[in-house]
Amino acid sequence: MSSVSIIGTGNMARTIGTLAVAGGNTVEVMGRDHAKSADLAKSLGGGTTTGEWGAVPAGDIVIVALLFDGVVPTVAHYGDALAGKVIVDISNPFNATFDGLAHREVTSIAQEVAKVAPAGADVVKGFNTVFRHVLENGRPDIFIAGDDARAKAAVEAFVKSLGMRPMDAGGLKMAHWLEGAGVLTMGLARHGVGGWDFSLGVTELRA
Amino acid sequence: MSSVSIIGTGNMARTIGTLAVAGGNTVEVMGRDHAKSADLAKSLGGGTTTGEWGAVPAGDIVIVALLFDGVVPTVAHYGDALAGKVIVDISNPFNATFDGLAHREVTSIAQEVAKVAPAGADVVKGFNTVFRHVLENGRPDIFIAGDDARAKAAVEAFVKSLGMRPMDAGGLKMAHWLEGAGVLTMGLARHGVGGWDFSLGVTELRA
């Protein structure tokens, strides 16, 4: 069982929160708007609590479920409140035409988060290659990347509690290519593959 | 049935040639070294022919099966001999540590090939996300990208003749993210996923 705080009250916060509760994890919701946090916590059930925006999260794993351009500023705002936490960045920094990344440099939101995260916090990229409705209704493979082995092990345990397979792609710099895999997934969906009801996954060799 | 010319006589030329013959396609081998071409053609069987390096390929689809840094110079060398052809770039421009691309710009070998290809030729990226032994022994999904619909349809028909599923990721600029998917596949393999016997694939939503 993991102890998880979710920053955000939007669709992805709801989806991951629902899965987390179903997986037997302890969940806290931290929204800017306390009423929205309370509503979501009530909706999630399972003893879900709420926390104040910017306060020390109750969870060991902190999932930032915001639009990509809010992630780095929010982690910076939390600052030392995130010391010792495993910060999970799930964002997709799509460009305006959804066929590339918003940053042209070889970086990622996760790597930029690591630059502003407090000492002792570790960043893991994950969940970004999956459409929300597939995450909600399926058992997609969850690709992750991060530099700290214990942080990745914590996220892997959480992913397994959701009934999904964690797939370790390597160090945090691989987050750039995970964001690229998000672009690729979007490209496939827009060109007729899988009718949007699919995800990138690991396919074992089959004859 | 497709008519395919393979430029190169290495391992990937052999693997794709073997699959192509098994799939009932007409195959030509074009190596720098005529003796190697002749050996490979004989080994492939199925009426495989040889062509001179730099001559007009017999095939409508021309697969450049060379190390990545040889692809653009070779297409430039062929020049007008490739007019009207569908040029398939299968390369992985890995950096020295195999955890990123050799080019830092948002480009791809396929896009660079398009810059030197003659008028009337179209470029399709494909096959690069799959380890050779998986291509040889499995039925992996083949991701493709390209700007010309007819060229992509030709490659899709060829992929299907191999018993594999073509997955259209979009225009040629998506080749950059397919190269990134090659990096990601390498990252997964190096971090314990699938014991190297896997490929990235499209997983339909499953409950």
XYZ file of C-alpha atoms in Angstrom:
414
model
C 0.000 0.000 0.000
C 1.242 3.452 -0.875
C 0.447 6.797 0.641
C -0.290 9.204 -2.190
C -0.986 12.911 -2.405
C -2.475 14.235 -5.613
C -1.949 17.885 -6.459
C -4.866 18.964 -8.616
C -8.600 18.349 -8.842
C -9.080 17.885 -12.584
C -9.839 14.833 -14.700
C -6.462 13.166 -14.283
C -6.557 13.770 -10.510
C -9.945 12.089 -10.421
C -8.876 9.153 -12.575
C -5.660 8.441 -10.709
C -7.392 9.020 -7.385
C -10.129 6.550 -8.261
C -7.599 3.924 -9.290
C -5.478 4.606 -6.207
C -8.389 4.124 -3.819
C -9.471 0.962 -5.633
C -5.893 -0.292 -5.279
C -6.031 0.083 -1.512
C -3.789 3.126 -1.255
C -4.153 6.063 1.116
C -5.046 9.194 -0.851
C -4.903 12.915 -0.155
C -6.184 15.577 -2.558
C -4.549 19.010 -2.664
C -6.309 21.554 -4.847
C -5.964 25.310 -5.073
C -9.699 25.491 -4.420
C -10.526 23.836 -1.117
C -14.168 23.233 -2.056
C -13.103 21.335 -5.168
C -10.654 19.289 -3.114
C -13.367 18.418 -0.626
C -15.765 17.437 -3.420
C -13.203 15.226 -5.100
C -12.139 13.628 -1.804
C -15.752 12.832 -0.989
C -16.284 11.427 -4.473
C -13.182 9.245 -4.243
C -14.194 7.858 -0.856
C -12.013 5.290 0.863
C -11.024 7.754 3.564
C -9.517 10.227 1.115
C -8.378 13.388 2.895
C -7.699 16.908 1.731
C -4.594 19.019 2.211
C -3.912 22.715 1.861
C -2.300 23.954 -1.350
C 1.420 24.362 -0.660
C 1.421 22.497 2.665
C 3.503 19.410 3.418
C 1.745 16.536 1.626
C 0.595 13.607 3.727
C 1.643 11.126 1.053
C 5.108 9.774 0.384
C 4.340 9.877 -3.325
C 3.167 13.240 -4.672
C 1.493 13.105 -8.063
C 1.263 16.457 -9.787
C -1.907 16.207 -11.874
C -1.916 19.621 -13.554
C -1.632 20.910 -17.093
C 2.022 20.810 -18.084
C 2.688 24.516 -17.780
C 1.525 24.506 -14.176
C 3.789 21.710 -12.994
C 7.137 23.443 -12.539
C 5.673 26.616 -10.943
C 3.628 24.496 -8.538
C 6.584 22.384 -7.445
C 8.582 25.590 -6.993
C 5.721 27.052 -4.941
C 5.583 23.977 -2.690
C 9.360 24.231 -2.272
C 10.680 22.643 0.914
C 7.240 21.174 1.648
C 8.233 18.465 -0.850
C 11.520 17.551 0.836
C 11.916 13.788 0.996
C 8.980 13.145 -1.307
C 8.764 11.192 -4.534
C 7.379 13.691 -7.033
C 5.610 12.131 -10.020
C 5.257 14.206 -13.188
C 2.558 12.832 -15.492
C 2.327 15.768 -17.887
C 2.397 15.957 -21.669
C 3.897 19.210 -22.904
C 2.327 19.044 -26.346
C 2.889 21.900 -28.759
C -0.084 23.810 -30.167
C -0.558 21.312 -33.013
C -0.155 18.212 -30.835
C 2.577 16.817 -33.065
C 5.625 17.816 -31.081
C 6.771 19.089 -27.704
C 6.328 22.603 -26.407
C 10.050 22.705 -25.575
C 12.445 22.298 -28.457
C 15.412 21.573 -26.220
C 16.191 17.978 -25.293
C 14.555 18.241 -21.889
C 11.275 17.333 -20.218
C 8.895 18.729 -17.646
C 10.213 16.064 -15.261
C 13.804 17.239 -15.681
C 12.727 20.856 -15.193
C 10.835 19.808 -12.058
C 14.014 18.213 -10.727
C 15.772 21.579 -11.080
C 13.300 23.317 -8.749
C 12.558 20.421 -6.368
C 14.008 20.652 -2.846
C 16.962 18.593 -1.666
C 15.984 15.042 -0.839
C 13.054 14.970 -3.224
C 13.213 12.654 -6.218
C 11.357 12.992 -9.489
C 9.830 10.195 -11.517
C 8.111 10.571 -14.890
C 5.187 8.282 -15.508
C 1.645 7.764 -16.754
C 1.992 10.326 -19.565
C 1.836 7.905 -22.485
C -1.725 6.812 -21.717
C -4.982 8.517 -22.661
C -7.093 9.160 -19.587
C -10.005 6.960 -20.648
C -7.614 4.085 -21.325
C -6.066 4.522 -17.881
C -9.559 4.549 -16.437
C -10.948 1.563 -18.294
C -7.960 -0.584 -19.153
C -4.768 -1.998 -17.784
C -2.185 -0.142 -19.862
C 1.546 -0.472 -19.365
C 2.954 2.449 -17.380
C 6.353 3.656 -18.570
C 8.488 5.378 -15.958
C 11.856 7.122 -15.799
C 13.852 8.504 -12.903
C 17.323 8.711 -11.435
C 16.661 7.384 -7.942
C 16.164 3.630 -7.605
C 14.158 3.826 -4.364
C 11.847 6.474 -5.780
C 11.255 4.362 -8.867
C 10.627 1.288 -6.722
C 8.003 3.259 -4.783
C 6.243 4.286 -8.001
C 6.499 0.753 -9.357
C 4.764 -0.591 -6.230
C 2.029 2.007 -6.661
C 1.571 1.111 -10.344
C 1.300 -2.563 -9.436
C -1.375 -1.729 -6.841
C -3.433 -0.407 -9.775
C -3.131 -3.746 -11.559
C -0.782 -2.352 -14.172
C 2.769 -3.162 -15.248
C 5.483 -0.573 -14.527
C 8.062 -0.425 -17.310
C 11.381 1.165 -16.367
C 12.847 3.149 -19.254
C 15.913 4.372 -17.356
C 17.160 7.620 -15.868
C 15.293 10.908 -15.704
C 16.718 12.076 -19.038
C 14.606 9.340 -20.604
C 11.592 11.439 -19.570
C 12.206 13.427 -22.765
C 11.593 10.315 -24.841
C 8.602 9.356 -22.725
C 7.161 12.756 -23.566
C 8.007 11.908 -27.169
C 6.125 8.640 -26.750
C 3.150 10.771 -25.713
C 3.489 12.683 -28.991
C 3.794 9.386 -30.851
C 0.671 8.006 -29.186
C -1.239 11.121 -30.190
C 0.090 10.782 -33.752
C -1.032 7.169 -33.994
C -4.503 7.998 -32.683
C -4.867 10.834 -35.152
C -3.924 8.557 -38.037
C -6.462 5.862 -37.489
C -4.649 3.484 -35.168
C -6.778 1.796 -32.550
C -9.706 4.208 -32.619
C -8.187 6.052 -29.631
C -8.794 2.940 -27.492
C -5.196 1.810 -27.226
C -1.915 2.566 -25.559
C 1.732 1.981 -26.309
C 2.740 -1.181 -24.549
C 5.451 -3.752 -24.251
C 4.731 -6.684 -26.532
C 6.644 -9.842 -25.740
C 8.181 -11.608 -28.698
C 5.534 -13.775 -30.276
C 5.892 -16.141 -33.177
C 3.210 -8.438 -53.635
C 5.777 -5.676 -53.515
C 8.932 -5.198 -55.498
C 11.692 -4.317 -53.057
C 15.328 -3.301 -53.416
C 17.507 -3.482 -50.339
C 20.585 -1.297 -50.191
C 23.110 -3.032 -47.962
C 24.274 -6.555 -47.230
C 24.456 -6.537 -43.425
C 22.335 -8.159 -40.752
C 19.270 -5.968 -41.247
C 19.465 -6.440 -45.029
C 19.514 -10.189 -44.455
C 16.648 -10.149 -41.956
C 14.352 -7.932 -44.015
C 15.315 -9.781 -47.187
C 14.464 -13.121 -45.601
C 11.093 -11.843 -44.419
C 10.396 -10.199 -47.773
C 11.056 -13.400 -49.719
C 8.945 -15.415 -47.286
C 6.171 -12.860 -47.801
C 6.168 -13.460 -51.552
C 7.797 -10.208 -52.554
C 10.328 -9.665 -55.341
C 13.711 -8.767 -53.854
C 16.871 -7.154 -55.189
C 20.066 -6.717 -53.166
C 22.363 -3.764 -53.834
C 25.644 -3.834 -51.917
C 28.825 -1.880 -52.392
C 30.626 -5.211 -52.658
C 29.178 -7.227 -55.528
C 30.411 -10.543 -54.107
C 28.567 -9.895 -50.853
C 25.425 -8.950 -52.769
C 25.623 -12.157 -54.762
C 26.141 -14.226 -51.602
C 23.199 -12.621 -49.860
C 20.953 -12.955 -52.915
C 21.803 -16.641 -53.172
C 21.171 -17.115 -49.480
C 17.796 -15.357 -49.669
C 16.693 -17.440 -52.641
C 13.243 -16.912 -54.110
C 14.677 -15.435 -57.296
C 16.458 -12.609 -55.474
C 18.540 -10.553 -57.872
C 21.480 -8.208 -57.421
C 21.881 -4.641 -58.591
C 24.886 -2.383 -58.965
C 25.585 0.155 -56.204
C 24.178 3.494 -57.355
C 22.184 2.112 -60.298
C 18.423 2.484 -60.715
C 16.866 -0.015 -58.277
C 14.576 -2.672 -59.714
C 12.182 -2.335 -56.775
C 9.494 0.257 -56.260
C 10.321 0.261 -52.550
C 13.960 0.905 -51.697
C 14.969 -0.037 -48.174
C 18.217 1.509 -47.039
C 19.653 -1.037 -44.617
C 22.851 0.714 -43.561
C 24.241 2.153 -40.341
C 22.610 5.503 -39.750
C 25.555 7.652 -40.753
C 25.694 5.988 -44.157
C 22.059 6.567 -45.073
C 22.024 10.198 -46.181
C 25.326 10.000 -48.133
C 24.131 6.860 -49.902
C 20.798 8.371 -50.936
C 22.683 11.444 -52.144
C 25.054 9.190 -54.099
C 22.160 7.349 -55.757
C 20.624 10.734 -56.615
C 18.286 10.656 -59.596
C 18.472 6.857 -59.690
C 15.880 6.994 -56.883
C 13.404 9.215 -58.748
C 9.879 7.914 -58.285
C 10.905 5.424 -55.603
C 9.598 4.951 -52.073
C 12.703 5.238 -49.904
C 12.443 3.520 -46.525
C 14.766 4.652 -43.755
C 15.026 2.078 -40.981
C 17.974 3.558 -39.107
C 18.506 4.357 -35.448
C 20.829 7.313 -34.972
C 21.768 6.443 -31.377
C 24.289 8.609 -29.577
C 27.475 7.052 -28.201
C 25.792 6.037 -24.941
C 22.633 4.669 -26.595
C 20.379 6.860 -24.445
C 19.668 9.648 -26.893
C 19.920 10.620 -30.547
C 23.112 11.541 -32.371
C 21.416 14.730 -33.594
C 20.271 17.185 -30.962
C 18.031 19.095 -33.353
C 14.399 18.068 -33.725
C 15.023 16.140 -36.928
C 15.535 12.551 -38.044
C 17.582 10.619 -40.548
C 14.384 10.207 -42.576
C 13.832 13.969 -42.748
C 17.469 14.485 -43.735
C 17.077 11.818 -46.415
C 14.082 13.706 -47.803
C 16.301 16.778 -48.233
C 18.717 14.932 -50.530
C 16.232 12.626 -52.272
C 15.406 13.387 -55.929
C 12.119 14.897 -57.065
C 9.335 12.362 -57.154
C 10.853 10.154 -54.479
C 9.036 9.809 -51.163
C 10.523 8.881 -47.810
C 8.960 6.663 -45.189
C 10.440 5.903 -41.769
C 9.792 2.438 -40.451
C 11.082 -0.718 -38.768
C 13.482 1.189 -36.488
C 11.723 0.516 -33.194
C 12.289 -3.240 -33.374
C 15.372 -5.219 -32.401
C 16.585 -7.332 -35.298
C 16.080 -10.680 -33.573
C 12.506 -9.695 -32.662
C 11.829 -8.740 -36.271
C 13.284 -12.076 -37.315
C 11.453 -14.273 -34.841
C 8.287 -12.404 -33.958
C 5.443 -10.435 -35.397
C 6.138 -6.983 -33.955
C 4.100 -3.904 -34.787
C 5.841 -1.732 -37.380
C 5.496 1.996 -36.780
C 5.775 4.174 -39.873
C 5.781 7.874 -40.684
C 5.789 9.743 -43.965
C 4.242 12.659 -45.817
C 2.994 10.879 -48.950
C -0.127 8.751 -48.582
C 0.607 6.513 -51.568
C 4.151 5.852 -50.382
C 2.877 4.957 -46.941
C 0.220 2.689 -48.446
C 2.947 0.884 -50.399
C 4.990 0.334 -47.232
C 1.878 -0.742 -45.337
C 1.162 -3.396 -47.975
C 4.748 -4.608 -47.700
C 4.552 -4.762 -43.887
C 1.336 -6.753 -44.111
C 2.998 -9.210 -46.509
C 5.417 -9.945 -43.639
C 2.499 -10.820 -41.364
C 2.956 -7.680 -39.294
C 0.734 -4.698 -38.488
C 1.717 -1.311 -39.925
C 0.974 1.526 -37.490
C 0.764 4.985 -39.048
C 2.157 7.645 -36.714
C 1.652 10.552 -39.122
C 3.814 12.792 -41.278
C 7.552 12.549 -41.793
C 8.292 14.881 -38.885
C 6.991 12.110 -36.644
C 10.113 10.180 -37.701
C 11.926 12.124 -34.983
C 9.666 10.589 -32.354
C 9.962 7.161 -33.940
C 13.717 7.519 -33.547
C 12.951 8.516 -29.956
C 10.870 5.357 -29.608
C 13.999 3.486 -30.673
C 15.886 5.181 -27.828
C 13.037 4.332 -25.460
C 13.051 0.680 -26.533
C 16.775 0.523 -25.886
C 16.251 2.171 -22.475
C 13.590 -0.345 -21.493
C 15.757 -3.284 -22.556
C 18.719 -1.967 -20.585
C 16.561 -1.609 -17.484
C 15.275 -5.131 -17.281
C 12.093 -4.957 -19.334
C 11.277 -8.027 -21.379
C 14.751 -9.562 -21.390
C 15.380 -7.924 -24.810
C 12.681 -10.165 -26.301
C 10.014 -7.519 -26.758
C 9.012 -4.574 -28.869
C 6.920 -1.487 -28.420
C 3.483 -2.252 -29.720
C -0.061 -1.028 -29.859
C -2.087 -2.538 -27.036
C -5.829 -2.347 -27.475
C -7.781 -1.242 -24.438
C -8.350 -4.241 -22.228
C -10.319 -4.428 -19.044
